[in-house]
XYZ file of C-alpha atoms in Angstrom:
711
model
C 0.078 -0.029 -0.086
C 1.359 3.357 -1.137
C 1.788 5.359 2.039
C 0.974 8.931 2.100
C 3.467 9.940 4.534
C 5.351 12.002 2.372
C 6.572 14.304 4.912
C 8.456 11.227 6.457
C 10.129 10.830 3.145
C 13.803 11.855 2.742
C 12.900 14.574 0.805
C 11.817 16.603 3.888
C 13.997 14.794 6.278
C 16.473 17.762 6.396
C 15.010 20.127 9.078
C 17.611 20.557 12.087
C 16.445 19.695 15.667
C 16.167 23.478 16.412
C 13.099 23.809 14.522
C 11.166 21.553 17.145
C 11.260 24.234 19.726
C 8.600 26.188 17.643
C 6.085 23.433 18.130
C 3.278 23.574 20.710
C 4.149 21.417 23.661
C 1.729 18.752 22.831
C 3.394 18.048 19.488
C 5.985 15.459 18.934
C 9.597 16.495 17.430
C 8.932 15.064 14.054
C 12.455 16.181 12.947
C 14.307 15.938 15.995
C 16.980 14.434 14.348
C 18.637 15.525 11.018
C 18.764 12.903 8.441
C 20.461 12.433 5.251
C 18.860 13.280 1.945
C 17.712 10.191 -0.065
C 16.086 11.213 -3.142
C 15.155 7.855 -4.714
C 12.396 6.600 -2.297
C 9.908 8.454 -3.995
C 10.964 6.868 -7.266
C 11.084 3.532 -5.617
C 7.314 4.287 -4.880
C 6.741 4.961 -8.205
C 8.002 1.426 -9.483
C 5.738 0.012 -6.715
C 2.355 1.749 -7.843
C 3.005 1.264 -11.456
C 3.454 -2.443 -10.715
C 0.128 -2.743 -8.789
C -1.973 -0.626 -11.354
C -0.639 -2.187 -14.553
C -1.060 -5.396 -12.856
C -4.694 -4.838 -12.424
C -5.100 -3.268 -15.884
C -3.113 -6.066 -17.580
C -3.164 -9.027 -15.392
C -2.263 -11.300 -18.400
C 0.904 -9.306 -19.089
C 2.124 -7.634 -16.045
C 1.660 -11.057 -14.011
C 3.619 -10.294 -10.736
C 2.661 -6.692 -10.470
C 0.985 -7.638 -7.079
C 4.722 -7.494 -5.372
C 4.293 -3.445 -5.912
C 2.363 -3.740 -2.177
C 5.485 -5.769 -0.844
C 7.665 -2.826 -1.956
C 5.354 -0.375 -0.131
C 5.683 -2.515 3.244
C 9.314 -2.323 3.167
C 9.300 1.696 2.467
C 6.855 2.203 5.211
C 8.886 0.057 7.563
C 11.940 2.049 6.746
C 10.243 5.639 6.815
C 8.218 5.337 9.938
C 10.853 3.190 12.019
C 13.291 6.192 11.210
C 10.878 8.600 12.325
C 10.031 7.098 15.470
C 13.851 6.123 16.079
C 14.787 9.771 15.887
C 12.193 10.877 18.373
C 12.992 8.151 20.696
C 16.555 9.294 20.518
C 15.839 13.068 20.975
C 13.253 12.877 23.823
C 13.147 9.325 25.257
C 9.650 8.431 24.063
C 7.090 8.761 21.262
C 3.717 10.811 21.688
C 1.657 8.155 20.430
C -1.623 10.606 20.240
C 0.309 13.047 18.219
C 1.940 10.231 16.038
C -1.502 8.432 15.383
C -3.250 11.928 14.808
C -0.591 12.748 12.337
C -1.242 9.317 10.364
C -5.091 10.032 10.326
C -4.269 13.462 8.785
C -2.039 11.936 5.992
C -4.093 8.867 5.058
C -7.700 9.243 5.991
C -8.990 12.289 4.107
C -8.215 10.656 0.755
C -9.158 7.093 1.794
C -12.212 8.063 3.018
C -12.999 10.063 -0.029
C -12.638 6.967 -2.102
C -14.812 4.818 0.419
C -17.521 7.716 0.328
C -17.527 7.525 -3.666
C -17.869 3.785 -3.460
C -20.573 3.707 -0.863
C -22.465 6.374 -3.118
C -21.837 3.709 -6.408
C -23.243 1.042 -4.312
C -26.370 2.563 -4.153
C -26.947 2.552 -7.966
C -28.224 -0.712 -9.352
C -26.546 0.449 -12.644
C -23.337 0.423 -11.435
C -23.346 -2.307 -8.799
C -25.371 -5.383 -9.183
C -27.829 -5.813 -6.569
C -26.828 -9.422 -6.023
C -23.430 -8.130 -4.855
C -24.753 -5.367 -2.720
C -24.345 -7.394 0.768
C -20.668 -7.934 0.149
C -19.791 -4.853 -1.192
C -21.415 -3.209 1.923
C -19.678 -5.261 4.052
C -16.266 -4.799 2.839
C -16.911 -0.994 2.562
C -17.692 -0.999 6.435
C -14.614 -3.317 6.939
C -12.290 -1.083 4.939
C -13.732 2.225 6.742
C -12.470 0.832 9.926
C -9.108 -0.721 8.503
C -9.971 -4.436 9.217
C -10.610 -5.416 5.455
C -7.539 -7.636 5.153
C -9.131 -9.879 8.276
C -12.367 -9.657 6.474
C -10.633 -11.270 3.448
C -8.696 -13.560 5.122
C -11.657 -14.954 7.233
C -13.656 -15.297 4.280
C -10.858 -17.126 2.597
C -10.821 -14.717 -0.523
C -7.784 -15.948 -3.345
C -6.563 -12.201 -4.368
C -4.215 -13.867 -6.838
C -6.677 -16.017 -8.802
C -9.194 -13.365 -8.706
C -11.903 -15.790 -7.594
C -15.407 -14.649 -7.314
C -16.438 -11.081 -8.026
C -14.361 -8.578 -6.175
C -15.619 -5.594 -4.663
C -14.752 -1.914 -5.447
C -12.678 -1.831 -2.161
C -10.863 -5.328 -1.922
C -7.390 -3.373 -2.369
C -8.016 -1.742 1.050
C -6.448 -4.983 2.511
C -3.148 -3.321 2.378
C -4.335 -0.262 3.796
C -5.804 -1.918 6.604
C -2.843 -3.849 6.976
C -0.373 -1.193 7.332
C -2.789 0.953 9.476
C -2.306 -1.818 11.891
C 1.406 -1.772 11.505
C 1.127 2.136 12.621
C -0.748 0.966 15.881
C 1.556 -1.945 16.737
C 5.162 -0.802 15.626
C 5.411 2.229 17.915
C 4.279 0.257 20.940
C 6.877 -2.500 20.147
C 9.517 0.255 19.914
C 8.526 1.674 23.079
C 8.287 -1.719 25.137
C 11.924 -2.324 23.620
C 13.136 0.855 24.497
C 11.947 0.752 28.112
C 13.435 -2.968 28.387
C 16.748 -1.242 27.145
C 16.482 1.446 29.731
C 15.573 -0.545 32.618
C 17.424 -3.844 32.037
C 20.568 -3.152 29.842
C 21.765 0.167 31.032
C 20.175 2.409 28.767
C 20.894 0.734 25.447
C 17.576 1.805 23.940
C 18.640 2.047 20.251
C 20.254 -1.871 20.529
C 17.394 -2.948 22.321
C 14.885 -1.926 19.670
C 16.953 -3.296 16.930
C 17.176 -6.455 18.768
C 13.131 -6.509 19.116
C 12.364 -5.600 15.823
C 15.082 -8.048 14.532
C 13.047 -10.739 16.534
C 9.752 -9.626 14.938
C 11.062 -9.956 11.513
C 12.453 -13.373 11.931
C 9.450 -14.711 13.656
C 6.928 -12.949 10.984
C 9.086 -14.526 8.353
C 8.826 -18.019 9.666
C 5.074 -17.628 10.350
C 4.560 -16.377 6.805
C 6.360 -19.300 5.092
C 4.638 -21.664 7.481
C 1.145 -20.207 6.910
C 1.611 -19.900 3.359
C 2.128 -23.659 2.946
C -0.353 -24.561 5.204
C -3.018 -21.786 4.357
C -2.143 -19.599 1.408
C -5.177 -18.011 0.919
C -5.670 -16.144 4.108
C -1.741 -15.844 4.330
C -1.887 -13.093 1.756
C -3.900 -11.061 4.004
C -2.769 -11.775 7.665
C -1.104 -8.990 9.733
C 1.416 -11.233 11.313
C 2.477 -12.889 8.048
C 3.429 -9.331 6.645
C 5.318 -7.586 9.627
C 8.562 -8.848 8.348
C 8.516 -6.693 5.320
C 8.019 -3.814 7.537
C 10.823 -5.179 9.492
C 13.326 -5.353 6.688
C 12.568 -1.830 5.891
C 13.356 -1.001 9.846
C 16.419 -2.587 9.904
C 17.710 -0.582 7.238
C 16.735 2.760 8.749
C 18.373 1.685 11.965
C 21.672 -0.178 11.082
C 24.100 2.078 9.328
C 26.060 -0.880 8.191
C 23.152 -1.912 5.910
C 23.271 1.289 3.863
C 25.968 1.086 1.435
C 27.785 4.639 0.512
C 30.708 3.082 -1.535
C 30.263 4.155 -5.268
C 30.819 0.654 -6.581
C 28.833 -1.143 -3.945
C 26.098 1.295 -4.384
C 25.854 1.266 -8.044
C 25.752 -2.760 -8.015
C 23.440 -3.038 -5.177
C 20.842 -0.292 -6.378
C 20.512 -1.649 -9.866
C 20.638 -5.257 -8.756
C 17.309 -4.238 -6.425
C 15.819 -2.776 -9.353
C 16.528 -5.822 -11.780
C 15.319 -8.162 -9.054
C 12.193 -6.222 -8.655
C 11.602 -6.226 -12.514
C 12.299 -9.578 -12.538
C 9.538 -10.509 -9.889
C 7.022 -8.082 -11.660
C 6.983 -9.869 -14.923
C 7.717 -13.519 -13.927
C 5.553 -13.999 -10.586
C 2.090 -15.042 -11.282
C -0.972 -16.237 -9.535
C 0.770 -20.050 -9.352
C 3.701 -18.362 -7.485
C 3.598 -19.535 -3.801
C 2.936 -15.995 -2.263
C 3.631 -14.473 0.256
C 5.950 -17.192 1.711
C 9.493 -17.465 0.991
C 8.848 -16.032 -2.412
C 7.802 -12.911 -1.133
C 11.496 -12.609 0.126
C 12.482 -11.578 -3.623
C 10.623 -8.278 -4.181
C 11.446 -7.620 -0.436
C 15.120 -7.813 -0.544
C 15.042 -6.224 -3.990
C 13.156 -3.178 -2.451
C 15.575 -3.195 0.440
C 18.479 -3.180 -1.721
C 17.233 0.079 -3.629
C 16.756 1.561 -0.245
C 20.427 0.962 1.053
C 22.028 2.050 -2.124
C 23.174 5.778 -0.695
C 25.635 6.811 -3.222
C 24.497 9.571 -5.619
C 27.572 10.987 -6.946
C 27.053 9.849 -10.475
C 23.604 10.611 -12.684
C 23.441 6.736 -13.791
C 23.529 5.575 -10.425
C 20.020 4.296 -9.459
C 19.646 6.993 -6.796
C 19.802 9.785 -9.253
C 17.691 7.954 -11.987
C 14.793 7.222 -9.290
C 15.097 10.969 -8.639
C 14.020 12.366 -11.728
C 11.138 14.533 -12.005
C 8.710 11.927 -13.748
C 9.610 9.129 -11.110
C 9.264 11.841 -8.087
C 5.432 12.958 -9.759
C 4.400 9.480 -9.678
C 5.745 8.595 -6.467
C 4.058 11.972 -4.779
C 0.677 10.781 -6.252
C 1.064 7.060 -5.432
C -1.069 6.840 -2.524
C -4.079 8.511 -4.102
C -3.383 6.662 -7.589
C -3.372 3.332 -5.596
C -6.754 4.227 -3.962
C -8.663 5.344 -7.251
C -7.292 2.914 -9.536
C -9.417 -0.211 -8.487
C -12.550 1.065 -7.987
C -12.537 2.700 -11.400
C -11.603 -0.813 -13.070
C -14.366 -2.435 -11.326
C -16.941 0.150 -12.038
C -15.987 0.928 -15.636
C -17.479 -2.236 -17.312
C -20.965 -1.074 -16.070
C -20.796 2.380 -17.424
C -23.210 2.605 -20.235
C -21.225 2.879 -23.710
C -17.944 2.220 -22.219
C -16.115 -1.002 -23.469
C -12.990 -3.187 -22.778
C -10.704 -1.938 -25.687
C -7.019 -1.158 -25.277
C -8.337 2.517 -26.054
C -10.952 2.310 -23.281
C -8.120 0.803 -20.984
C -5.708 3.339 -21.593
C -8.314 6.341 -21.353
C -9.287 4.987 -17.949
C -5.630 4.725 -16.756
C -5.146 8.618 -17.902
C -8.281 9.216 -15.876
C -6.947 7.649 -12.639
C -3.787 9.666 -12.983
C -5.792 12.621 -12.999
C -8.010 12.026 -10.076
C -4.839 10.946 -8.256
C -3.359 14.305 -8.948
C -6.484 16.263 -8.132
C -6.887 14.524 -4.779
C -3.268 15.013 -3.885
C -3.462 18.466 -4.779
C -6.693 19.538 -3.250
C -7.344 16.489 -0.537
C -4.020 14.983 0.839
C -2.157 18.298 0.921
C -4.529 20.569 2.696
C -5.293 18.046 5.185
C -2.131 17.425 6.476
C -1.835 21.302 7.405
C -5.342 22.093 8.349
C -4.981 24.279 10.893
C -8.394 23.495 13.043
C -6.514 20.224 13.797
C -3.080 20.883 13.802
C -2.943 23.742 16.164
C -5.326 21.433 18.504
C -4.488 18.428 20.915
C -4.314 15.146 19.254
C -7.633 13.860 20.427
C -9.536 16.374 18.110
C -8.007 14.970 15.044
C -8.662 11.614 16.326
C -12.312 12.209 17.312
C -12.702 13.956 14.191
C -11.217 11.069 12.132
C -13.533 8.712 13.889
C -16.629 11.015 12.907
C -15.841 10.907 9.150
C -15.733 7.145 9.351
C -18.746 6.968 10.704
C -20.096 9.240 8.228
C -18.887 7.017 5.606
C -20.197 3.889 7.470
C -23.816 5.500 7.538
C -23.624 5.939 3.906
C -22.650 2.334 3.029
C -25.651 1.193 5.190
C -27.687 3.458 3.706
C -27.000 1.819 0.218
C -27.881 -1.375 1.641
C -31.576 -0.110 3.064
C -32.235 1.693 -0.284
C -31.978 -1.277 -2.070
C -32.698 -4.063 0.491
C -36.391 -4.310 -1.110
C -35.010 -5.034 -4.387
C -32.577 -7.450 -3.529
C -34.978 -9.323 -1.530
C -37.914 -9.178 -4.683
C -35.115 -10.163 -6.865
C -34.243 -13.682 -4.745
C -38.191 -14.423 -4.811
C -38.342 -13.797 -8.525
C -35.304 -16.257 -9.019
C -37.021 -18.977 -6.765
C -40.472 -18.333 -8.905
C -38.668 -18.681 -12.186
C -36.971 -22.096 -11.386
C -40.147 -23.480 -10.057
C -42.384 -22.526 -13.148
C -39.796 -21.649 -16.214
C -41.773 -20.406 -19.228
C -41.820 -22.927 -22.166
C -39.025 -23.418 -24.632
C -36.574 -21.085 -22.077
C -32.952 -21.504 -22.292
C -31.245 -24.569 -23.901
C -34.551 -25.910 -25.145
C -34.633 -22.832 -27.552
C -31.694 -24.441 -29.347
C -32.008 -28.261 -28.567
C -35.705 -28.771 -28.762
C -36.681 -28.725 -32.361
C -40.349 -27.884 -31.391
C -38.814 -24.504 -29.695
C -37.261 -23.301 -33.065
C -39.634 -20.407 -33.368
C -39.447 -19.349 -29.750
C -38.655 -15.658 -29.343
C -38.022 -13.937 -25.877
C -36.926 -10.602 -27.534
C -35.075 -8.731 -24.785
C -36.071 -10.991 -21.876
C -33.093 -11.761 -19.519
C -33.831 -14.033 -16.526
C -32.406 -13.829 -14.118
C -32.128 -10.036 -14.303
C -28.036 -9.114 -14.754
C -28.187 -7.561 -11.539
C -29.323 -10.728 -9.695
C -27.512 -13.341 -11.440
C -24.479 -13.445 -9.120
C -27.069 -15.049 -6.395
C -28.089 -17.818 -8.688
C -26.036 -20.554 -7.194
C -26.057 -23.510 -5.280
C -26.991 -23.217 -1.814
C -25.472 -26.199 -0.302
C -21.688 -24.581 0.461
C -21.002 -27.264 2.856
C -20.561 -29.931 0.416
C -17.941 -27.963 -1.429
C -14.443 -27.741 -0.034
C -11.807 -25.477 -1.151
C -8.070 -24.285 -0.923
C -5.940 -26.410 1.348
C -8.940 -28.538 2.751
C -8.478 -32.227 1.516
C -11.197 -33.851 3.467
C -13.466 -35.906 0.996
C -16.423 -34.338 2.133
C -19.745 -36.208 0.962
C -23.321 -35.137 0.617
C -26.183 -37.466 -0.135
C -29.735 -36.057 -1.421
C -32.550 -37.580 -3.057
C -34.366 -40.697 -2.543
C -33.743 -42.590 0.858
C -34.804 -46.204 -0.507
C -31.750 -48.477 -0.298
C -32.734 -50.131 -3.746
C -32.629 -46.561 -5.404
C -30.083 -46.166 -7.909
C -27.129 -44.142 -6.547
C -25.729 -41.455 -9.010
C -22.449 -39.562 -8.045
C -21.540 -36.236 -9.180
C -17.921 -35.250 -8.556
C -15.374 -32.692 -9.799
C -14.583 -29.127 -9.472
C -16.519 -25.767 -9.144
C -17.832 -26.769 -12.565
C -19.401 -30.149 -11.342
C -20.572 -28.263 -8.205
C -22.548 -25.379 -10.506
C -24.816 -28.516 -11.473
C -25.752 -29.464 -7.763
C -29.100 -27.921 -7.677
C -29.908 -29.038 -11.061
C -29.279 -32.555 -10.335
C -31.046 -32.589 -6.839
C -34.206 -31.742 -8.625
C -33.282 -34.722 -11.151
C -32.847 -37.234 -8.214
C -35.962 -36.072 -6.749
C -37.907 -36.361 -9.874
C -36.267 -39.647 -10.816
C -36.160 -41.547 -7.470
C -32.344 -41.808 -7.774
C -30.046 -41.022 -4.657
C -27.316 -38.077 -5.369
C -23.944 -38.699 -3.872
C -21.683 -35.674 -4.448
C -17.731 -34.864 -3.890
C -16.593 -31.377 -4.761
C -13.441 -29.501 -4.262
C -12.697 -26.079 -5.859
C -10.313 -25.975 -8.975
C -9.774 -29.857 -8.337
C -11.136 -31.958 -11.151
C -11.729 -35.694 -10.670
C -8.235 -36.767 -12.347
C -5.195 -38.719 -11.400
C -2.589 -36.482 -12.941
C -1.354 -34.037 -10.055
C -1.941 -30.099 -10.923
C 1.077 -27.774 -11.865
C -0.050 -25.186 -8.922
C 3.049 -25.753 -6.244
C 2.737 -25.872 -2.433
C -0.038 -26.968 -0.150
C -2.869 -26.571 -2.818
C -1.787 -29.181 -5.109
C -0.900 -31.275 -2.172
C -4.312 -30.978 -0.920
C -5.870 -31.757 -4.108
C -3.898 -35.042 -4.768
C -4.918 -36.088 -1.187
C -8.524 -35.100 -1.608
C -8.691 -37.053 -5.039
C -7.212 -40.141 -3.233
C -9.819 -40.016 -0.486
C -12.570 -39.676 -2.953
C -11.341 -42.460 -4.920
C -11.279 -44.739 -1.987
C -14.950 -43.476 -1.084
C -16.529 -44.039 -4.389
C -14.965 -47.675 -4.691
C -17.043 -48.589 -1.400
C -19.846 -46.352 -2.359
C -22.094 -48.819 -4.253
C -22.513 -46.205 -7.151
C -24.767 -46.936 -10.341
C -23.197 -44.307 -12.506
C -20.875 -41.374 -11.974
C -21.398 -37.870 -13.627
C -18.418 -35.519 -13.544
C -17.322 -31.924 -14.814
C -14.354 -29.967 -14.803
C -13.092 -26.415 -16.046
C -11.031 -26.983 -19.205
C -8.269 -24.668 -18.131
C -6.980 -26.244 -15.020
C -3.230 -26.329 -15.081
C -1.859 -30.244 -14.892
C 1.708 -31.137 -14.505
C 3.352 -32.493 -17.477
C 5.959 -34.452 -15.884
C 6.130 -37.782 -17.767
C 3.924 -36.437 -20.706
C 4.584 -34.713 -23.924
C 2.161 -31.679 -22.798
C 0.041 -30.635 -19.771
C -2.926 -31.531 -22.345
C -1.786 -35.247 -22.738
C -1.224 -35.300 -19.061
C -4.670 -34.159 -18.395
C -6.325 -36.829 -20.902
C -4.112 -39.528 -19.351
C -5.409 -38.255 -15.972
C -9.169 -38.432 -16.536
C -8.797 -41.978 -18.175
C -7.095 -43.128 -15.267
C -9.522 -41.993 -12.635
C -12.576 -42.954 -14.739
C -11.437 -46.585 -15.147
C -11.572 -47.134 -11.370
C -15.148 -46.885 -12.060
C -15.070 -48.374 -15.219
C -13.401 -51.476 -14.018
C -16.291 -52.127 -11.689
C -19.006 -51.871 -14.270
C -19.949 -48.348 -13.345
C -20.686 -46.148 -16.271
C -19.262 -42.536 -16.287
C -20.723 -39.431 -17.859
C -19.178 -36.150 -18.641
C -19.731 -32.876 -20.386
C -17.475 -30.710 -22.678
C -16.938 -27.512 -20.599
C -18.953 -24.292 -21.034
C -17.099 -21.074 -22.439
C -14.820 -19.015 -19.859
C -14.927 -15.048 -20.192
C -12.430 -12.406 -19.288
C -15.009 -10.792 -17.372
C -18.575 -11.494 -15.890
C -20.716 -10.781 -19.021
C -23.562 -9.382 -16.365
C -21.500 -6.328 -16.316
C -22.268 -5.715 -20.164
C -25.671 -6.779 -20.016
C -26.781 -4.514 -17.420
C -25.824 -1.370 -19.647
C -26.524 -2.816 -23.211
C -28.191 -5.173 -25.516
C -27.438 -8.686 -25.200
C -26.045 -8.779 -28.925
C -23.364 -6.366 -28.108
C -22.073 -8.660 -25.310
C -21.216 -11.492 -27.397
C -17.539 -12.838 -27.143
C -15.346 -14.471 -29.974
C -15.472 -18.026 -29.663
C -11.815 -18.387 -30.072
C -11.552 -16.080 -26.985
C -13.991 -17.608 -24.727
C -14.149 -21.255 -25.444
C -11.218 -23.681 -24.992
C -10.828 -25.330 -28.466
C -9.348 -28.615 -27.455
C -11.020 -29.757 -23.726
C -9.309 -32.685 -22.498
C -12.327 -34.364 -21.306
C -13.579 -34.726 -25.091
C -10.410 -36.707 -25.895
C -10.503 -38.625 -22.946
C -14.242 -39.765 -23.390
C -13.173 -40.889 -26.700
C -10.872 -43.318 -25.581
C -13.441 -45.272 -23.666
C -16.618 -46.716 -24.999
C -18.559 -46.742 -21.447
C -18.034 -43.151 -21.097
C -20.874 -40.844 -22.334
C -19.861 -37.120 -23.567
C -22.231 -34.353 -23.526
C -21.386 -31.417 -25.710
C -23.475 -28.387 -25.381
C -21.539 -26.169 -27.209
C -23.569 -25.394 -29.854
C -26.039 -24.051 -27.077
C -23.563 -21.614 -25.843
C -21.866 -20.513 -29.260
C -22.523 -20.144 -32.877
C -19.763 -20.428 -35.583
C -18.100 -17.305 -34.533
C -19.706 -16.007 -31.442
C -20.859 -17.201 -28.046
C -23.622 -15.260 -26.467
C -24.377 -14.681 -22.469
C -28.115 -15.163 -23.007
C -29.960 -18.252 -24.773
C -33.391 -18.532 -24.940
C -34.140 -15.870 -22.483
C -31.955 -17.560 -19.944
C -29.205 -15.682 -18.521
C -26.362 -18.175 -19.005
C -23.384 -16.908 -16.477
C -23.327 -15.893 -12.698
C -19.811 -14.744 -13.065
C -17.112 -15.114 -15.691
C -17.321 -18.799 -15.964
C -19.970 -20.656 -13.746
C -23.693 -21.239 -15.230
C -26.763 -19.805 -13.404
C -28.913 -22.413 -11.638
C -31.705 -20.998 -13.655
C -29.729 -21.918 -17.000
C -28.364 -25.397 -15.773
C -31.853 -26.181 -15.163
C -33.065 -25.929 -18.742
C -30.273 -28.552 -19.689
C -31.857 -31.076 -17.049
C -33.791 -32.972 -19.676
C -30.448 -33.656 -21.293
C -28.608 -34.900 -18.393
C -31.066 -36.981 -16.997
C -31.606 -38.731 -20.245
C -28.119 -39.432 -20.336
C -27.846 -40.634 -16.837
C -30.921 -43.072 -17.557
C -29.214 -44.412 -20.913
C -26.035 -44.964 -18.776
C -28.075 -46.673 -16.068
C -30.033 -48.978 -18.286
C -26.588 -50.242 -19.627
């Protein structure tokens, strides 16, 4: 998160200690100890914020841009620790009230402005889908009170893989974490300083360095272990990130770590820059992160900070200090705040597309808003005399009042739209219970529906498609959970045919539909689901705990299915799953072989297998387009959204007792794929079907299973 503490930056650390005497008695001496001018910190900020922003605009190209946040953590640790240590050295203490008040004046005005904007946007059903409103409001509230990182951690959000539909404020996780750092760090330093004075003959500085070194090492070990065991929440948890602040802190406190030698500084500085560039362009969503891999960008940023020699123009300390880098570094905080909400909102704006020209225009708008916010909000708020001339409690109480105002606006967004949300839920239930004739897939697959015309009908409405999902989430395990959780639905008759539904989220998306089929046919339905883990014997290429958990889950499911007395198995999987190619010519061949091997365990028992070619996968949720444009304008090229070679198809061709269903002609024409068929809204997000649409395929699912059972 780009810190707004520009007054703590090196370009403002040249004031002599004597200036403190002109401060009111209740203000801490912010410049109590003179500091050497280090001009390249703003340039490092520029690298960090550009990495994050470009990653969010073009995640497929700047694949590791998320490490920009790690760079910011190192910078904040460096600046804040140096500031606190100067005050400790000059006065023997830190005035916490004044420290926190200054942080509030620097961070909250711009932050709360953007949150207020997001809360107002949430009120509009044109810009925010009503189905997403509960989560949007919850995250705005969490961000307002700086606990967004814990909200995401506890809800197991997967930031790197963009799972789910992100809110406009998801990026506030890093601001929340940094605010928690501002609360804890001075307390740790004060405690260490007290111990140094009390027990170690006044060795205050040595005690602080020792304490921060211990915190850094312990936090790093925790980060590595927690990333292995529980990677999704590990990305957001405060304790797993403190070591990055600690690395910056040690650079600030230990003179030996700052290299002034010309050659050493040149090599260290440019080496750090190259390491950062390497991480930004080679890391991706499959990189085990943060964990031990986070040490690469962290140490790269530390190397740039440690390089201190400024003698030659080609040194990194001079290059990073040029005016363009300084400008981007100056607006980095506001640029970070604004860019993400605009990216999320833009696809819902009427007449706004997703072409390269639209993205570039949006990027320019982000810079303009960031500059305006810096000039008219950030800078004035830092020196607003009504706050700076009064005790710290005035700033702190004012900050709380402003936060409560944002919370009230966010709550109002919910209350204004709650009736529409409830009505939308009821409409979906009624639609599923009594769909119109020739609705959905029948308009393509049923010859008697050839003349059906639904006009502009889209059901469920694009603003509500996101909630049209299976309800039995307890049957779906995710992330590092390897338990072969099984659920049973349908008939209780011990003689009823037992049909299994097994696979990843593209199998789980059929659960509600298969529950209805089981009830109607008198079958017993048994399920096994794990997110991003198809029923396949080939290991995933995903490293670390997630890949291991998938392998363990599969083994448990295979054993459970062997003893389940099944009569048929239905499986589905997303076609873009990354498989390990070890021992095969390609990952595709590995996927095909893995499916065949997994199915053979059932086929050898005489249990038939039914599978289905995967549905299209869109770059972004088509409902964002459908809310503001005609359905025909929201079509996607078949070559862009449909995987040409689904390994399920080739695997099914290799076994006679495997039935393959292919509904590609329902989703797509010769060149284009549409998000609406026969009046039915196909998708609830970028790649998962609505239950409403899946229900329209039920006759063909049940026919395939009946035929398999008859064998």
